[in-house]
Coordinates of C-alpha atoms in Angstrom, one line a residue:
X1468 CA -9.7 14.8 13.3
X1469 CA -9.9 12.4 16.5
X1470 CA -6.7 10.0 16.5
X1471 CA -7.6 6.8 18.7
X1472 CA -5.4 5.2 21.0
X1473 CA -4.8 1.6 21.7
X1474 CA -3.4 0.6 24.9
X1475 CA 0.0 -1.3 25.0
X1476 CA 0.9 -4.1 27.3
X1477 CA 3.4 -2.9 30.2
X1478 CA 6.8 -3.6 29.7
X1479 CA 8.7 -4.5 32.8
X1480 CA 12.0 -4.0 32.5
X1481 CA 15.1 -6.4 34.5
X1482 CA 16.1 -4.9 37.8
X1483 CA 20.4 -5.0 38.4
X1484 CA 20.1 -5.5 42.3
X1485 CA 24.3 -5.2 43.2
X1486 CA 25.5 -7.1 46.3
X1487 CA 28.7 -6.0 48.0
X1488 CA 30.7 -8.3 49.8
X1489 CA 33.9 -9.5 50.6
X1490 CA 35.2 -6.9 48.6
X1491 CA 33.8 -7.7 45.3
X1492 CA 30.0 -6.5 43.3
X1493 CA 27.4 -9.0 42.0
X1494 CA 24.9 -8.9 39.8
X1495 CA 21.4 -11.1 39.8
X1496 CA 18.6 -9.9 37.5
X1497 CA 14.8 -10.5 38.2
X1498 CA 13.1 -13.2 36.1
X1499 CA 10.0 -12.1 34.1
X1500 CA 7.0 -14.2 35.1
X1501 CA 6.3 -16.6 31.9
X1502 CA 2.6 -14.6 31.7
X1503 CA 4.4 -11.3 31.4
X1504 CA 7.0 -12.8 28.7
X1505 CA 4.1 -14.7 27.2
X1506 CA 1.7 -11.3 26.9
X1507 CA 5.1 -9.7 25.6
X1508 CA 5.6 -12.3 22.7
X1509 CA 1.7 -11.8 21.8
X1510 CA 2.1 -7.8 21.5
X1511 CA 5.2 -8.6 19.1
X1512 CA 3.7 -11.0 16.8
X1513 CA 0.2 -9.1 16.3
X1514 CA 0.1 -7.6 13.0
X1515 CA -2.9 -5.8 11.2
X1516 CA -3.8 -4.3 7.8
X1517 CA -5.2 -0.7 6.9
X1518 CA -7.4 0.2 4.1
X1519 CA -8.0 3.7 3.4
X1520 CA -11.8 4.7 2.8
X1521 CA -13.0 7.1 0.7
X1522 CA -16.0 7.9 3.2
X1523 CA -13.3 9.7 5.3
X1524 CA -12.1 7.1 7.3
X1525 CA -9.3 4.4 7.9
X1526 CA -9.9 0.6 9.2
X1527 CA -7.1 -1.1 11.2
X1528 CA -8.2 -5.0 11.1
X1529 CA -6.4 -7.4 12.9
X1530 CA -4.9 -10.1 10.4
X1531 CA -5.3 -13.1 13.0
X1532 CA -8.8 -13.0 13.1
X1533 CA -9.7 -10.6 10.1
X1534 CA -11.7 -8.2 12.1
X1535 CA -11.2 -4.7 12.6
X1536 CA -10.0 -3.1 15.3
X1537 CA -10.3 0.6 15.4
X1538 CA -11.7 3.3 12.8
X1539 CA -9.2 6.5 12.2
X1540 CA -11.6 9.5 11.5
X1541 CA -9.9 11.9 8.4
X1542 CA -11.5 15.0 7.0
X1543 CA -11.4 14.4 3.1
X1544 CA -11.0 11.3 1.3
X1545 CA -8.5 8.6 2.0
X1546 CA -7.8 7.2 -1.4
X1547 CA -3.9 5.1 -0.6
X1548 CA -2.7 4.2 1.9
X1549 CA 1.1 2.2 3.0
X1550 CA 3.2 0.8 5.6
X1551 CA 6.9 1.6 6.2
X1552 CA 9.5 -0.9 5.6
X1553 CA 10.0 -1.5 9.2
X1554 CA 6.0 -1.3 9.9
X1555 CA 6.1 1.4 12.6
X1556 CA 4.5 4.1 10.6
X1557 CA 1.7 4.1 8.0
X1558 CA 1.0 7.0 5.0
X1559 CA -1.8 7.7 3.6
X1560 CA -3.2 10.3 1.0
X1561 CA -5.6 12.8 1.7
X1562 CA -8.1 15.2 -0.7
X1563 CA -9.2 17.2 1.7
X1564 CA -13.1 17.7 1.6
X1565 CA -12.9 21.1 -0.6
X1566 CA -11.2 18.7 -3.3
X1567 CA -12.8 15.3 -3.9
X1568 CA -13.3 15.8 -7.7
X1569 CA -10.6 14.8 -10.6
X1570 CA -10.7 18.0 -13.0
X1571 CA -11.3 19.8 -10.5
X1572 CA -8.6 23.0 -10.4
X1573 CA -8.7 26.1 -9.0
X1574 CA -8.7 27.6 -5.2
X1575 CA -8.9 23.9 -3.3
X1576 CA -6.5 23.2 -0.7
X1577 CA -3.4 21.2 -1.7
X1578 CA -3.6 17.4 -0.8
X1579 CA -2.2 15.8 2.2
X1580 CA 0.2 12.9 3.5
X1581 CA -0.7 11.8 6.7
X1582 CA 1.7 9.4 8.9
X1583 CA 0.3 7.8 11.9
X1584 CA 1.6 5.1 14.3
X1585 CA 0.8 2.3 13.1
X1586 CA 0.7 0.6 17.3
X1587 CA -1.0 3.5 18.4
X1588 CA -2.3 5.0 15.7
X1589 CA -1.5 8.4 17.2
X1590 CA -1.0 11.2 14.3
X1591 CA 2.5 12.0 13.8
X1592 CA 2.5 14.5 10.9
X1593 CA 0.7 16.1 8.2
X1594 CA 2.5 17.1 5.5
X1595 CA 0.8 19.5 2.4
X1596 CA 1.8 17.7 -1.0
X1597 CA -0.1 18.9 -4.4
X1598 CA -3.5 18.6 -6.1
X1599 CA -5.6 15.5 -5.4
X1600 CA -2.6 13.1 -4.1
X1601 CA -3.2 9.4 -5.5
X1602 CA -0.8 6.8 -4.1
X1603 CA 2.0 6.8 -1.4
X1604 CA 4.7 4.2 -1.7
X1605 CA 7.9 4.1 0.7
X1606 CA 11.5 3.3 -0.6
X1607 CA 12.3 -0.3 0.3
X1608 CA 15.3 1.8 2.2
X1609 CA 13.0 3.7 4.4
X1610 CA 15.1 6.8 3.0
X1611 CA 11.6 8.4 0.9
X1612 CA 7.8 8.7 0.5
X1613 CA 6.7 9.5 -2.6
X1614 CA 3.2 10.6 -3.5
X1615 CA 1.8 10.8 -6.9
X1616 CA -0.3 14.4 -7.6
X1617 CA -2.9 13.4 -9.8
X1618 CA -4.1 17.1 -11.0
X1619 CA -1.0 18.2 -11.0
X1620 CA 1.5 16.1 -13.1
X1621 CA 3.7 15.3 -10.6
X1622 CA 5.4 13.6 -7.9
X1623 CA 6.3 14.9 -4.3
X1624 CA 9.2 12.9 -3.1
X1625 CA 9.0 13.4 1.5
X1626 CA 12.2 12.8 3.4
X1627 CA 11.1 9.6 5.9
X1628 CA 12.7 10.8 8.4
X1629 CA 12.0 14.6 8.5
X1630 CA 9.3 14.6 6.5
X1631 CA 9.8 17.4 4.3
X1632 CA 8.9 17.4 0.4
X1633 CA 12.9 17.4 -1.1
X1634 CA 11.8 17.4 -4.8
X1635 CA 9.0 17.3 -6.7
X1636 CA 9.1 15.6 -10.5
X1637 CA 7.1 16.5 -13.4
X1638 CA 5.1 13.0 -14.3
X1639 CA 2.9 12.3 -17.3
X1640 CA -0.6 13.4 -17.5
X1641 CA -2.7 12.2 -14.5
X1642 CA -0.1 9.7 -12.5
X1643 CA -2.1 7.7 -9.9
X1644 CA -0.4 4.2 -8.9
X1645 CA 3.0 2.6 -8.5
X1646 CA 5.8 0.9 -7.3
X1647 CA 9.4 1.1 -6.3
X1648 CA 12.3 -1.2 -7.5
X1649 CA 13.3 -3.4 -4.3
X1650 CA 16.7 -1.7 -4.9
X1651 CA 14.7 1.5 -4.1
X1652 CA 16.7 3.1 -7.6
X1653 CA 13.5 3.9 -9.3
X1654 CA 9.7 4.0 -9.2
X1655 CA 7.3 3.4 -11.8
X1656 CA 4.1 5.8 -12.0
X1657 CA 1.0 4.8 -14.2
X1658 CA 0.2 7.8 -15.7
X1659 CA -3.7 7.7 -16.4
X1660 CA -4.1 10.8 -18.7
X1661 CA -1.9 9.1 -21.4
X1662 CA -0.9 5.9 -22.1
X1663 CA 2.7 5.9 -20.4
X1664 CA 4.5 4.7 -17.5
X1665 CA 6.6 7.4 -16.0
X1666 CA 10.2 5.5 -14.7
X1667 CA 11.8 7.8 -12.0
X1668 CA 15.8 7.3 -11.2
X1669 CA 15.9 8.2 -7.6
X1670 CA 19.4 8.9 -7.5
X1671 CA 19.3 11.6 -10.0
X1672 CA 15.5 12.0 -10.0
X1673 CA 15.6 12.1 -13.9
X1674 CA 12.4 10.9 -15.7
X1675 CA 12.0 8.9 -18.6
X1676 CA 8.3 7.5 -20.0
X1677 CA 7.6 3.9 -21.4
X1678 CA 4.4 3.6 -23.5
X1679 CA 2.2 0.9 -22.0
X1680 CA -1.3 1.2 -23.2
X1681 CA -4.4 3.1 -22.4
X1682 CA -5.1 4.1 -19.0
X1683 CA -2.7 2.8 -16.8
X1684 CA -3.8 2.6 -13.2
X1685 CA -1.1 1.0 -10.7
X1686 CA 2.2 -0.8 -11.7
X1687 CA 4.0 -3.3 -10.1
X1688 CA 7.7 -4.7 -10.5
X1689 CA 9.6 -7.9 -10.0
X1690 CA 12.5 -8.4 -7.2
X1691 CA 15.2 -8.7 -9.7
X1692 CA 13.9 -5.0 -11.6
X1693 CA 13.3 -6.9 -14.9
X1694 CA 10.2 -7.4 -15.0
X1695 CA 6.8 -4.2 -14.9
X1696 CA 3.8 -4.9 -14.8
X1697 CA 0.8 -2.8 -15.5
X1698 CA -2.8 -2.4 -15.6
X1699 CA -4.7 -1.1 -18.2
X1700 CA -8.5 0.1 -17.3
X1701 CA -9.9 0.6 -20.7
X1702 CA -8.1 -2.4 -22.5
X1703 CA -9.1 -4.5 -20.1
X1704 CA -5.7 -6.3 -19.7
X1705 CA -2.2 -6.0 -17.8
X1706 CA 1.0 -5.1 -19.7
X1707 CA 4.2 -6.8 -19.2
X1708 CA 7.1 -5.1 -20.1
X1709 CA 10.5 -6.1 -20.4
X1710 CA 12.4 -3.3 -18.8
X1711 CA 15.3 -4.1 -20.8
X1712 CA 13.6 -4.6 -24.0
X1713 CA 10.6 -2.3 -23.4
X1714 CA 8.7 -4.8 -25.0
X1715 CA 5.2 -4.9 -24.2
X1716 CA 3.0 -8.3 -23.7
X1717 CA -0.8 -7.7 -22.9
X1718 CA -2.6 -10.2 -21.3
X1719 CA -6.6 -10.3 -21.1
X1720 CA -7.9 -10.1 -17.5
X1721 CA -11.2 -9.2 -16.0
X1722 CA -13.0 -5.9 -16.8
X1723 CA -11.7 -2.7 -15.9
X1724 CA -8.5 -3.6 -13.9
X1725 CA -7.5 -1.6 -11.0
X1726 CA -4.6 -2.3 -8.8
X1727 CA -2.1 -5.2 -9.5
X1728 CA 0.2 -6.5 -7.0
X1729 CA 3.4 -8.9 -7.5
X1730 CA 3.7 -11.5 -5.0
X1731 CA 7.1 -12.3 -3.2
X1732 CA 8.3 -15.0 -4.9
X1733 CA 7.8 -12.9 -8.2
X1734 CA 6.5 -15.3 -10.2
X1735 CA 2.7 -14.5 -10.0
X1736 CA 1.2 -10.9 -10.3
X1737 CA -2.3 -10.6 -8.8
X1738 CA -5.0 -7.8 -10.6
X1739 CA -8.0 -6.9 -8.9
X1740 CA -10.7 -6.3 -11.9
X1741 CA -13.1 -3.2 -10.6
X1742 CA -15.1 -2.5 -13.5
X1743 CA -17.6 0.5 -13.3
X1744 CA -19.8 2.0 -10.6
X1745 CA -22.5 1.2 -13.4
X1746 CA -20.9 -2.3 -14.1
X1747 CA -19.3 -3.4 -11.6
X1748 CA -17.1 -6.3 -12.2
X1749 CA -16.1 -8.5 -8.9
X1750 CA -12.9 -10.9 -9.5
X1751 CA -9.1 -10.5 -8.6
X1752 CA -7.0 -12.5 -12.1
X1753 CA -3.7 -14.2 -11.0
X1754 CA -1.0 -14.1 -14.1
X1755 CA 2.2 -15.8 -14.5
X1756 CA 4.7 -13.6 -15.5
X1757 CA 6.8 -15.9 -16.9
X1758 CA 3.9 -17.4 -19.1
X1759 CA 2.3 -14.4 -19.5
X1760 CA -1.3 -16.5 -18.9
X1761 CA -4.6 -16.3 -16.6
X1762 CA -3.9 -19.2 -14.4
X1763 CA -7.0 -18.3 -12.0
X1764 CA -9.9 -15.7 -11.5
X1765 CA -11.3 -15.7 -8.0
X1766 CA -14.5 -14.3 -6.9
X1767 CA -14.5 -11.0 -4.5
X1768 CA -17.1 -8.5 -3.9
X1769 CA -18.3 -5.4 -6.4
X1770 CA -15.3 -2.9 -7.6
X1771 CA -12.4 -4.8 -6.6
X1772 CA -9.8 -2.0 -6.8
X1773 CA -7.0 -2.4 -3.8
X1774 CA -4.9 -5.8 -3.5
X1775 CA -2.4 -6.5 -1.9
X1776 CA -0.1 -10.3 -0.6
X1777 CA 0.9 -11.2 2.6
X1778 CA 4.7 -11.6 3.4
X1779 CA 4.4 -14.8 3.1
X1780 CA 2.4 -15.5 -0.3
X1781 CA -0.7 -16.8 1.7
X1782 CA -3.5 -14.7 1.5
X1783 CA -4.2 -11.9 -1.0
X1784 CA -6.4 -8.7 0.3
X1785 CA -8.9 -7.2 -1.8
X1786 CA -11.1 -4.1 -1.1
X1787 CA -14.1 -4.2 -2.9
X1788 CA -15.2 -0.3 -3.6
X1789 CA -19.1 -0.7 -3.9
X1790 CA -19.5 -2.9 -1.3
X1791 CA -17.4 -1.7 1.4
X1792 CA -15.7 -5.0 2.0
X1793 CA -12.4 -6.8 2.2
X1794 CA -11.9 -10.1 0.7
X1795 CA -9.2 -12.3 1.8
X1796 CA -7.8 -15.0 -0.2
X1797 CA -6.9 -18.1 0.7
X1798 CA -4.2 -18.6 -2.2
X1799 CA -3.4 -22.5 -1.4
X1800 CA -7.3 -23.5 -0.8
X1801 CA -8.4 -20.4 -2.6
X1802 CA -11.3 -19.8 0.2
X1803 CA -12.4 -16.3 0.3
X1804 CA -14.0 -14.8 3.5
X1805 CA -15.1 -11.4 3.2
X1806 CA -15.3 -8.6 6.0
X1807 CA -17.0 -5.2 6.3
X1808 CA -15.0 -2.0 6.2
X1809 CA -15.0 1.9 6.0
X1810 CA -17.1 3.5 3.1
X1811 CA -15.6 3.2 -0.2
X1812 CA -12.4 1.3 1.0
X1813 CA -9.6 1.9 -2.0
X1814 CA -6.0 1.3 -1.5
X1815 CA -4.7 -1.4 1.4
X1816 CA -1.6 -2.2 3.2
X1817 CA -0.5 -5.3 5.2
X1818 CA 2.4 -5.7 8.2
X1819 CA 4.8 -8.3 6.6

């Protein structure tokens, strides 16, 4: 695996010159030019997303002109992929090429989390997590990683900091995608085999399971914790629950959602509707979560599947499976501009 480089603008630091005289010390510092402070500024406020390809690859693209910047070579499949709170490092899941297929058991090598710089995007670590790893998702606290192990039924939970695997958690059958509570208490896994969302306390990394529908994909929850939302692949709809209540609410999106993402504000979750490889279906659904409603179905490319918001509720990020694109939404004018990527780009990641 080659790890590319991407050179950093020079920082030049203040020189202390001290003066002695008449028995006291002075101190005068060198101004920084205004190009160099300028040049600095730019460095600080450049920000990218990621998408992880399943062709083996991940694409960096640069989110003030949408195009990308470098190409990461992996050996397997890159199926998720996330930044860290702080944006400094970014995880994503690896099958390595002896693995690719679901079902697939026997002498395969165990799955990988790989952490790169995300300025650099120099390889920090690899660390060996279990059978076919879905999704990656940081604690809001920086404190874990947790990866869902699809063939295995179960969870790895990484220190952040060390990153060693401290526990890992029995699941449901076949957990793919989540999400952590902003309070980074506990994380909600969509397990695909069944029809259950596995809730995990972090504190005491107890499990309990809340029946959702059939095939759950990826979850999402609100700011406050009340609110989970879910996708549902072969009911064609997302499920609200109440995580009070447990009540359920299913609302009818597009065909064969994939990946659902709750915006900041909380008030709007956004599904990306992927269909099949044989049908491919090509819209992202934006629901009220108070409402429980459709209020808009955008247009992106074939096999929507990853989506993602920007910090600031502008733009929504779709990958679009079968035709290696990226679709970014406009949510105010509801433009859409679409970009090439990797092969079989899946999960996606934005710097807030």
């Amino acid at each position: 695996m080659s790890c590319l480089n991407v050179k950093l603008m020079s920082v030049i630091a203040s020189v202390g010159i001290v003066l002695a005289g008449c028995g006291t010390d002075a101190t005068t510092k060198v101004e920084e030019k205004p190009e160099v402070k300028a040049a600095k500024q730019e460095q600080t406020l450049e920000k990218f997303y990621f998408t992880a390809n399943e062709g083996g690859t991940i694409s960096k693209i640069n989110v003030k002109d949408n195009k990308v910047t470098e190409t990461i070579q992996a050996d397997g499949v890159v199926h998720n992929i996330q930044l860290s709170p702080d944006g400094k490092v970014v995880a994503a899941t690896l099958v390595p090429e002896s693995g690719h297929g679901h079902g697939s058991h026997g002498d395969e090598a165990s799955g990988k989390v790989l952490f790169y710089d995300a300025n650099t995007n120099d390889l920090l670590k690899e660390v060996e997590v279990g059978n076919h790893p879905a999704h990656v998702v940081y604690t809001g606290d920086g404190k874990y990683v947790l990866v869902t192990n699809n063939e295995d039924d179960t969870v790895s939970v990484i220190n952040a900091r060390t990153y060693e695997v401290v526990k890992t958690i029995p699941t449901g059958k076949g957990p793919h995608g989540f999400r952590i509570s902003a309070d980074s208490k506990f994380a909600y896994i969509a397990n695909m085999g069944e029809d259950t969302v596995s809730a995990i306390n972090l504190e005491t990394f107890a499990e309990e399971r809340i029946k959702t529908g059939n095939t759950p994909v990826t979850t999402g929850v609100t700011k406050d914790g009340k609110t989970l939302a879910v996708t549902l692949f072969s009911e064609n709809s997302l499920a609200i629950v109440d995580l009070e209540t447990k009540q359920v609410v299913k609302v009818e999106v597009g065909t064969g959602p994939a990946q659902v993402y709750i915006g900041p504000d909380s008030k709007y979750a956004y599904v990306a509707n992927q269909g099949t490889e044989e049908t491919p279906s090509n819209s992202m659904s934006i629901v009220n979560l108070e409402t429980k409603t459709v209020v808009d179905e955008i247009l992106t490319g074939n096999g929507a599947h990853g989506v993602t918001v920007s910090g600031d509720g502008k733009f929504a990020y779709v990958t679009n499976m079968f035709d290696n694109t990226v679709s970014i939404i406009d949510l105010e004018s509801k433009r859409v501009d679409t970009i090439d990527v990797g092969e079989i780009p899946n999960g996606i990641t934005v710097m807030d």
